[in-house]
Short mmCIF file of C-alpha atoms and ligand atoms in Angstrom, two decimals:
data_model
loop_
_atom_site.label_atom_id
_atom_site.label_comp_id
_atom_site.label_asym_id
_atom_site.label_seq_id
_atom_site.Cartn_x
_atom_site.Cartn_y
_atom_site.Cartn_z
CA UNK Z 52 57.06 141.43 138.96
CA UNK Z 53 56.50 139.70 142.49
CA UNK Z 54 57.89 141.93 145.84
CA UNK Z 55 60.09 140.73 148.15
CA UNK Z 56 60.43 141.58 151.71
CA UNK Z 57 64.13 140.27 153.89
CA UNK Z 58 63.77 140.81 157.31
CA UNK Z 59 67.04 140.32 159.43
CA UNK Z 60 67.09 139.18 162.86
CA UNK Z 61 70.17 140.07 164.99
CA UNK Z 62 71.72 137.78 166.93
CA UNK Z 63 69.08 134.19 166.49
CA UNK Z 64 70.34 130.93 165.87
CA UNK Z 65 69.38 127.47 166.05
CA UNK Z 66 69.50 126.11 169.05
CA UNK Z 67 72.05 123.61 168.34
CA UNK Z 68 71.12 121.12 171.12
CA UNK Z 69 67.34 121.05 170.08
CA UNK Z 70 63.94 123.72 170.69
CA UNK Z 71 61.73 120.75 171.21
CA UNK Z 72 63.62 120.40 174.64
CA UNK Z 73 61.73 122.68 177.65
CA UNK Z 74 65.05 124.71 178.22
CA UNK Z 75 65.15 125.75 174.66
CA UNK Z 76 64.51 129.88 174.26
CA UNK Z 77 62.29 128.37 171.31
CA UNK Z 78 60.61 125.70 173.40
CA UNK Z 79 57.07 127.63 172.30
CA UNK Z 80 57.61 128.64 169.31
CA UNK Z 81 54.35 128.71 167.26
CA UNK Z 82 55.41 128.20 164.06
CA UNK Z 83 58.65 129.15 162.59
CA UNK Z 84 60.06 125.85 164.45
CA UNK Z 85 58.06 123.35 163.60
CA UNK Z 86 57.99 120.15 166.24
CA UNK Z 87 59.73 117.85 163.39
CA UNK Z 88 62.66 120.68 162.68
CA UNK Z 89 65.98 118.71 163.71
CA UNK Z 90 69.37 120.74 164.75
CA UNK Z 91 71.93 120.19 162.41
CA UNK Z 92 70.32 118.94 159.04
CA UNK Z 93 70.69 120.64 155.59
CA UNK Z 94 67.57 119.67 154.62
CA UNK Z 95 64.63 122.11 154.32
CA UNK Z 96 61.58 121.74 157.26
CA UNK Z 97 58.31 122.56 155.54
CA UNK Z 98 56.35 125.14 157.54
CA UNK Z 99 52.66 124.28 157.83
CA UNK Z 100 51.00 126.23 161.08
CA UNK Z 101 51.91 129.87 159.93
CA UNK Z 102 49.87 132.09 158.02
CA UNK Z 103 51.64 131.47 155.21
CA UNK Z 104 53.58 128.20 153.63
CA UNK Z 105 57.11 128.35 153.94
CA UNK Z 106 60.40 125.78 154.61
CA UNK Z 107 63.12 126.51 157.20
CA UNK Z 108 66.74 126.44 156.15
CA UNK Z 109 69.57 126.12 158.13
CA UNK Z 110 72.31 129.08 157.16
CA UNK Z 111 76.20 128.53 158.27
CA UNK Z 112 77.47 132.00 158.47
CA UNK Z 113 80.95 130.18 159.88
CA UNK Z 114 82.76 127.39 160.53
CA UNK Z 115 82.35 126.28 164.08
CA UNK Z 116 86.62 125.98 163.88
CA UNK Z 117 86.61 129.25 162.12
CA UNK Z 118 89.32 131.60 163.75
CA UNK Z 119 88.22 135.01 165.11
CA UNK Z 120 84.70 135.99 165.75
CA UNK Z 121 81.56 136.26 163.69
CA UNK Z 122 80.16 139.90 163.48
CA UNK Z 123 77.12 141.24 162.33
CA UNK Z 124 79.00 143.16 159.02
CA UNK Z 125 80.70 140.02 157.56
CA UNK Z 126 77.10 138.79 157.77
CA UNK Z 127 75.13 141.84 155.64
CA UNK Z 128 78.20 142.02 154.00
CA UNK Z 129 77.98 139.03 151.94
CA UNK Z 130 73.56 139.31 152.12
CA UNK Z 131 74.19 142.40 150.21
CA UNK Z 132 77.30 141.86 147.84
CA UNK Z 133 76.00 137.95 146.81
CA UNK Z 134 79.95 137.35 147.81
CA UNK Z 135 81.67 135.38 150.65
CA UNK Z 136 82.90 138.28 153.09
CA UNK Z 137 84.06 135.57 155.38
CA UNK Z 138 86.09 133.87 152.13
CA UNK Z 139 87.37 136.80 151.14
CA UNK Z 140 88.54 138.22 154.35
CA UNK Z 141 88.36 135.73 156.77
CA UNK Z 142 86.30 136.58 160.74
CA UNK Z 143 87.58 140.39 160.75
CA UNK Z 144 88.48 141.53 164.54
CA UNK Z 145 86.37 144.00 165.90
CA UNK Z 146 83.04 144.84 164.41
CA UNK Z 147 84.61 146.16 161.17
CA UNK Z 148 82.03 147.56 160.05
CA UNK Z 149 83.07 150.59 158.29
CA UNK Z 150 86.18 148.34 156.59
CA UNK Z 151 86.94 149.80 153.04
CA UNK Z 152 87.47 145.92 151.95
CA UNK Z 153 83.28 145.48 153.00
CA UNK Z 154 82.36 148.76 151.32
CA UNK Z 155 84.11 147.29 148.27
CA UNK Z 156 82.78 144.20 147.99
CA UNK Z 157 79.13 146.15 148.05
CA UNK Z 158 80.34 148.62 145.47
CA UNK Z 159 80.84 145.22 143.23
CA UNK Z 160 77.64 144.09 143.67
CA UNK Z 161 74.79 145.84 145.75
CA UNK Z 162 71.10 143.61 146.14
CA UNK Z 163 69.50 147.22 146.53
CA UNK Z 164 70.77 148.12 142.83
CA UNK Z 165 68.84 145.30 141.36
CA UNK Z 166 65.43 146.99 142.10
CA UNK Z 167 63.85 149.69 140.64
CA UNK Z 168 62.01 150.94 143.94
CA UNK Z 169 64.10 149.62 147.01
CA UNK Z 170 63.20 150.49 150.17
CA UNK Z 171 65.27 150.21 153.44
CA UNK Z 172 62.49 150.41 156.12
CA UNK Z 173 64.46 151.42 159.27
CA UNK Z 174 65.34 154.60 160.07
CA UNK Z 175 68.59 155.90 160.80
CA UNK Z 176 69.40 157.08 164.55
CA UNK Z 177 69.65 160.76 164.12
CA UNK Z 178 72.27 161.63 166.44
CA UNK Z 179 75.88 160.23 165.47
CA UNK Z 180 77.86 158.32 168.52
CA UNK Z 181 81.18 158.99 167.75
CA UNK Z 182 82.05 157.22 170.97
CA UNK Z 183 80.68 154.07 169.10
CA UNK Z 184 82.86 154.55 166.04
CA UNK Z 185 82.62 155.24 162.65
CA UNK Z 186 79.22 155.43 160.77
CA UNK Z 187 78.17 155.89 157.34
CA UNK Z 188 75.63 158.42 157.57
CA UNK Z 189 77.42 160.75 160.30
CA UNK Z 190 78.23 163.52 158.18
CA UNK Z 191 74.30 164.18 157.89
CA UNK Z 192 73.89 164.25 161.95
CA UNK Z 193 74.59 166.28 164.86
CA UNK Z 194 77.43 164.61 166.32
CA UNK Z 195 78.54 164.26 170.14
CA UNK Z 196 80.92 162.68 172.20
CA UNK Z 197 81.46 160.88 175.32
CA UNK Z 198 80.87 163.86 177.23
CA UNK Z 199 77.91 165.51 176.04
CA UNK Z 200 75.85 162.32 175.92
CA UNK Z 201 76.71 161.83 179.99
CA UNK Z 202 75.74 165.70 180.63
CA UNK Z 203 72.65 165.71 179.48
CA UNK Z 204 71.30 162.23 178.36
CA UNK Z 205 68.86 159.77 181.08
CA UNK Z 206 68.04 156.33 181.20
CA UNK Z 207 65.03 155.85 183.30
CA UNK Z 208 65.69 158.63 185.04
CA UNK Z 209 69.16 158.19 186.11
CA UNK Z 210 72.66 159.58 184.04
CA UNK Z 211 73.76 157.82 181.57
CA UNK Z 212 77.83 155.95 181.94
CA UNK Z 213 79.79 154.69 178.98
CA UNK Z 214 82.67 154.07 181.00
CA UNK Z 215 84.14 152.12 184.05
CA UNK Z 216 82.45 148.82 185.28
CA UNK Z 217 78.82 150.31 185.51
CA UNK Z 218 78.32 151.13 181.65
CA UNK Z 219 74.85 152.15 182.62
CA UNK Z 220 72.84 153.25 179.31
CA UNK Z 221 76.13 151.70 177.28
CA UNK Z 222 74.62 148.60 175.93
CA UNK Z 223 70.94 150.21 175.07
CA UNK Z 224 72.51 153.36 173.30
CA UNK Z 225 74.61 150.99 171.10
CA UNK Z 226 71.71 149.03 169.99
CA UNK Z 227 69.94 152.04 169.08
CA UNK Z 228 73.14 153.49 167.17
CA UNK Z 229 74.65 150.73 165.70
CA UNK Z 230 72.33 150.90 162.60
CA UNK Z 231 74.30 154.33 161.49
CA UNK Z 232 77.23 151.92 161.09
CA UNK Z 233 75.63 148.40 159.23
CA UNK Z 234 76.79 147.96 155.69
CA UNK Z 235 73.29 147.80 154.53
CA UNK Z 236 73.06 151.17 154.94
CA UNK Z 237 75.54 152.18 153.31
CA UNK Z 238 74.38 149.69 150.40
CA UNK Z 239 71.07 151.34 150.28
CA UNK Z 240 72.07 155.03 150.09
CA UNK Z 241 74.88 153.50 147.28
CA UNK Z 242 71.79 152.51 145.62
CA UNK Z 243 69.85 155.75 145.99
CA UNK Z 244 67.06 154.18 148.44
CA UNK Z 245 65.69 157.02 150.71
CA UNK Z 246 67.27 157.24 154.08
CA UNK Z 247 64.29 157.05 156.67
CA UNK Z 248 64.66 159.16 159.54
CA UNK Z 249 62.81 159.43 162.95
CA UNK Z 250 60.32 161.84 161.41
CA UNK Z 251 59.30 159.21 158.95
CA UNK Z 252 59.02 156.71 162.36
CA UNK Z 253 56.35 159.60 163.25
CA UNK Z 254 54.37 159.29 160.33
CA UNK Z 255 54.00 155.67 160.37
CA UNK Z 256 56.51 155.35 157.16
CA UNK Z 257 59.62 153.84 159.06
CA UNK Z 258 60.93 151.29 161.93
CA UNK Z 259 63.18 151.67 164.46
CA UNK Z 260 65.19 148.01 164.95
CA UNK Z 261 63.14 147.80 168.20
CA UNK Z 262 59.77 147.77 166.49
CA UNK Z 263 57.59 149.07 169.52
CA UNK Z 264 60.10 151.76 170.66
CA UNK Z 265 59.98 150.45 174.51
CA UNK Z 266 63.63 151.14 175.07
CA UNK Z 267 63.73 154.49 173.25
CA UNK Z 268 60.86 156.14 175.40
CA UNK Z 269 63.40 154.71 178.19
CA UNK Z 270 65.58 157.54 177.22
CA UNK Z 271 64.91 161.24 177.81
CA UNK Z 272 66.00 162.82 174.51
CA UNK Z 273 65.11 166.80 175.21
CA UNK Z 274 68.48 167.87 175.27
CA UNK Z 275 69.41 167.04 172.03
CA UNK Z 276 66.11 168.36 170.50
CA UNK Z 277 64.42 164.98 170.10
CA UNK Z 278 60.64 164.22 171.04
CA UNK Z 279 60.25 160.78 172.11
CA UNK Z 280 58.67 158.38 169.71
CA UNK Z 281 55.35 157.63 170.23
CA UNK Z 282 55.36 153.47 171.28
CA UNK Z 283 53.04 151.24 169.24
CA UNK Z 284 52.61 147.25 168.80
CA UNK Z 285 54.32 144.57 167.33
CA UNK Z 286 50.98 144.51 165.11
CA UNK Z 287 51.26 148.26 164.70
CA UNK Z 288 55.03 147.64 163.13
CA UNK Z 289 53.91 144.90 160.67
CA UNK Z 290 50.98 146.99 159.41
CA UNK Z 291 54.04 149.73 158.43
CA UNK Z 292 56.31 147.34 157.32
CA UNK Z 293 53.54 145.46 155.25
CA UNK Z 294 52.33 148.72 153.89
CA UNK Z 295 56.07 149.74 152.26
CA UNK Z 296 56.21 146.33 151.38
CA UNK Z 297 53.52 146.89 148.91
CA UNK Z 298 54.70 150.17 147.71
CA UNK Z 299 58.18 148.73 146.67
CA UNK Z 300 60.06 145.49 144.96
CA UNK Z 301 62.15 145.18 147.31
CA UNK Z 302 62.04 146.15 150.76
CA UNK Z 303 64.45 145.23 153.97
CA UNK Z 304 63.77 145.41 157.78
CA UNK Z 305 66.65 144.46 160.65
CA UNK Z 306 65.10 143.49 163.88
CA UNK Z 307 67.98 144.67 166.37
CA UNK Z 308 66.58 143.93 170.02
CA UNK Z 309 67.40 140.08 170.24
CA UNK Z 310 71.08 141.53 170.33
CA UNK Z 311 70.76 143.23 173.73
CA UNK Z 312 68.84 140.87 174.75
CA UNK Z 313 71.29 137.96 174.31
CA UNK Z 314 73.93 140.03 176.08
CA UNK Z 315 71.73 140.07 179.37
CA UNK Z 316 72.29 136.16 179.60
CA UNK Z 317 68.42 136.43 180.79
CA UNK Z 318 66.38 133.33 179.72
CA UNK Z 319 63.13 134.69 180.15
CA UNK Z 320 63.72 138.12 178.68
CA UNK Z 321 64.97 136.30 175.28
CA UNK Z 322 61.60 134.18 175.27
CA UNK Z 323 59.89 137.29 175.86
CA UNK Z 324 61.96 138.74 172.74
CA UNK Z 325 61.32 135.59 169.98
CA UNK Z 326 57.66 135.73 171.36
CA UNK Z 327 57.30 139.09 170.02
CA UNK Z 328 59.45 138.39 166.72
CA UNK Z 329 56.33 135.57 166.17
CA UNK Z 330 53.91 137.92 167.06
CA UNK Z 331 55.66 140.43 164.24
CA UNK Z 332 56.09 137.88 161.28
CA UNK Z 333 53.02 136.12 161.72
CA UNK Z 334 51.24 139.14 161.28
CA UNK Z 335 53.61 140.53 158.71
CA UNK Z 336 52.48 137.19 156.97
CA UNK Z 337 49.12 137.99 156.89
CA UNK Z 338 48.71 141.79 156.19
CA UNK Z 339 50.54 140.73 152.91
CA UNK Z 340 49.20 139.10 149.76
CA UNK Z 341 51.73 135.73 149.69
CA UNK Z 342 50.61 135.24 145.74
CA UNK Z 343 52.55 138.14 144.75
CA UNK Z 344 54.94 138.74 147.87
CA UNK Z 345 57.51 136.27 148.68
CA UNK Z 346 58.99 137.14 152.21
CA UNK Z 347 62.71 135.61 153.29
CA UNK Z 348 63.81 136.13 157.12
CA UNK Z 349 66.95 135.46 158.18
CA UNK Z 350 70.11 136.23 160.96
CA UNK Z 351 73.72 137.26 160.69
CA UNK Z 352 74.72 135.17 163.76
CA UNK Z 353 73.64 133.24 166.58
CA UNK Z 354 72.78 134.54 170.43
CA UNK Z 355 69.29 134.32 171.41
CA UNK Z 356 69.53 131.02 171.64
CA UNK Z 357 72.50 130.72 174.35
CA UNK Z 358 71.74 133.62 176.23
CA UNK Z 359 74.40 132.90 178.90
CA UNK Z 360 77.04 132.45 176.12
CA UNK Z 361 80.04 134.85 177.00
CA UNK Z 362 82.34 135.12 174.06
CA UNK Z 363 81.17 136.97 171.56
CA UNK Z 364 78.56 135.84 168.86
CA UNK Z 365 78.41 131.88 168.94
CA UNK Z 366 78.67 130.66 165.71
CA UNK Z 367 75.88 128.48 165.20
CA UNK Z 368 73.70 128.13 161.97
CA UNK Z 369 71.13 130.70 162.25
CA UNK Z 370 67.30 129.93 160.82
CA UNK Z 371 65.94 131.18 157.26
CA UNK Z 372 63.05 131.03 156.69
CA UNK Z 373 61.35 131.12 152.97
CA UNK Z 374 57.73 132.19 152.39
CA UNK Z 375 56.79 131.90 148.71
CA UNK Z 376 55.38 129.55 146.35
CA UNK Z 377 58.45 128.03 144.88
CA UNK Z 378 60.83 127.07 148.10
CA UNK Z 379 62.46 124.05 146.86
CA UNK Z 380 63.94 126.51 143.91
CA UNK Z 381 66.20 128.84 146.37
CA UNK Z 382 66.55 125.76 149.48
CA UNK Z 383 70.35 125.29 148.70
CA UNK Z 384 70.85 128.98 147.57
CA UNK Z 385 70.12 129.66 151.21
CA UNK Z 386 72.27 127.65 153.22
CA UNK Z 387 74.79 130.46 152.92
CA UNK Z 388 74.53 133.95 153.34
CA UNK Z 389 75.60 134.88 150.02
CA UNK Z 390 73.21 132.71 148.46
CA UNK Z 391 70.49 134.68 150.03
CA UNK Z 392 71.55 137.86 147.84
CA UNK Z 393 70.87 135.10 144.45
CA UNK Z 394 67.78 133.40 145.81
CA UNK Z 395 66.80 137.40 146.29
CA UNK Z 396 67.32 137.96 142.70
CA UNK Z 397 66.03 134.92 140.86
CA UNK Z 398 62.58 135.36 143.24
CA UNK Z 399 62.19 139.09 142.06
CA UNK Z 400 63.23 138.00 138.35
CA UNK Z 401 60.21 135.00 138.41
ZN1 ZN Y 785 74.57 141.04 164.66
#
């Protein structure tokens, strides 16, 4: 039975005015977009200078004239159910992400459930936010507030604020926490896949959605009874990630750093960021045996590649990329993010 590895990408999406152009974020990308790639078409651009043969597929995750604003759980929602969350429920306000309606949806239809051994390779964040909302894993985790996290928790040095105009520590606490509350989570524990935990982080069997743990070691964690992770390489992550890869059938990674990234309107900082996603898949690509292994990587939304956009996610096509033997079979699968969950299925059923 081949394995298959879907790595999610907050917050990338083609540039819609071109990456060949020198202002693109993507202007040196290596080679997940290739020179001949064109914004805009729905046909697949074969991948030839990776370490592994592949096609690039344009996604729509919404309508450009769609009303409301495209979030990260309408996204995984339909990834992981194989149905249209954004058909059946429209652009939900707010990040609703612990919506009953989503939870449904996954309860119909889960992509974990159709393996025998899945494996969701990030870890949880152990400490639940409630200031960040609802999760679906904070009745497992010491909980605190507003308060208690400005008492006792640094940022370099310095107190952290989640309030008034300085929100300093907000944005980099939320992309740590926000995992607790993605649907996939919930999807995976629905399906009985192991909940990874910072310990397992420790032992080299487990991600964090920042991959080298640079802006956790920013944080000084003693007060809540945390040691600070250890920080490794983008090539130290892929060896993990390619190592539960091989232990499991299906296996699922979300890269969450391109998010705050994107929010810091910073052009440099967001080439910086794709560099390193390169850096991670390339190497991903070749720690793992492609004959057996077929590895999809895709995004809920766009960002990274208008980092001075302002209103919310942009709602551009975001890139998915195939790497397998048999492309052409799952191309127009792939265009939407429901598809993914069936070109998923009919890969692991070859
Ligand atoms: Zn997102």
């Amino acid at each position: 039975m081949p394995r298959i590895l879907l790595i999610a990408l907050d917050s990338v999406g083609i540039d819609p005015l071109g990456h060949a152009r020198p202002e693109s974020v993507y202007a040196h990308s290596r080679f997940l977009f290739p020179p001949e790639h064109r914004s805009g078409t729905d046909a697949p651009t074969p991948i030839r200078d990776g370490p592994a043969a592949g096609a690039l597929i344009e996604t729509v995750v919404a309508p450009e004239d769609a009303p409301g604003a495209i979030e990260c759980a309408i996204t995984y929602t339909s990834i992981f159910s194989g149905q249209s969350a954004l058909r059946a429920h429209g652009l939900m306000n707010g990040l609703g992400l612990n919506e009953q309606a989503l939870k449904d949806m996954v309860q119909r239809a889960n992509l974990f459930r159709r393996f025998e051994s899945p494996c969701l390779a990030n870890a949880i964040f152990p400490l639940h936010l409630a200031f960040l909302g609802t999760s679906f894993v904070q009745a497992r985790l010491p909980s605190f507030d507003r308060q208690a996290i400005e008492n006792a928790l640094t940022l370099d040095g310095q107190p952290v604020r989640l309030k008034g105009h300085d929100k300093h520590g907000f944005a980099e606490l939320f992309t740590l926490g926000e995992i607790n509350q993605n649907i996939f989570v919930y999807a995976a524990d629905e399906a009985g896949a192991r909940l990874r935990s910072w310990s397992d982080v420790r032992q080299g069997q487990a991600l964090t959605g920042t991959l080298t743990h640079g802006l956790e070691a920013r944080f000084n964690w003693r007060a809540f009874g945390i040691e600070p992770l250890p920080t490794q390489t983008p090539l130290e992550a892929a060896g993990i990630l390619a190592e539960l890869t091989r232990r499991h059938d299906f296996t699922f990674y979300k890269y969450q750093l391109a998010d705050l990234v994107s929010h810091t309107g910073k052009i440099e900082l967001a080439r910086d960021v794709f560099d390193v996603i390169e850096t991670f898949i390339g190497a991903v690509l070749r720690e793992i045996d492609s004959a057996e292994t077929s590895v999809v990587v895709t995004s809920d939304h766009g960002h990274l590649e208008q980092v001075a956009f302002t209103r919310g996610h942009p709602k551009s096509r975001v890139p998915t990329w195939y790497f397998g033997h048999d492309a052409e079979r799952h191309v127009s699968a792939m265009r939407e993010p429901e598809g993914i969950f069936h070109a998923i299925i009919d890969c692991g059923a070859a």
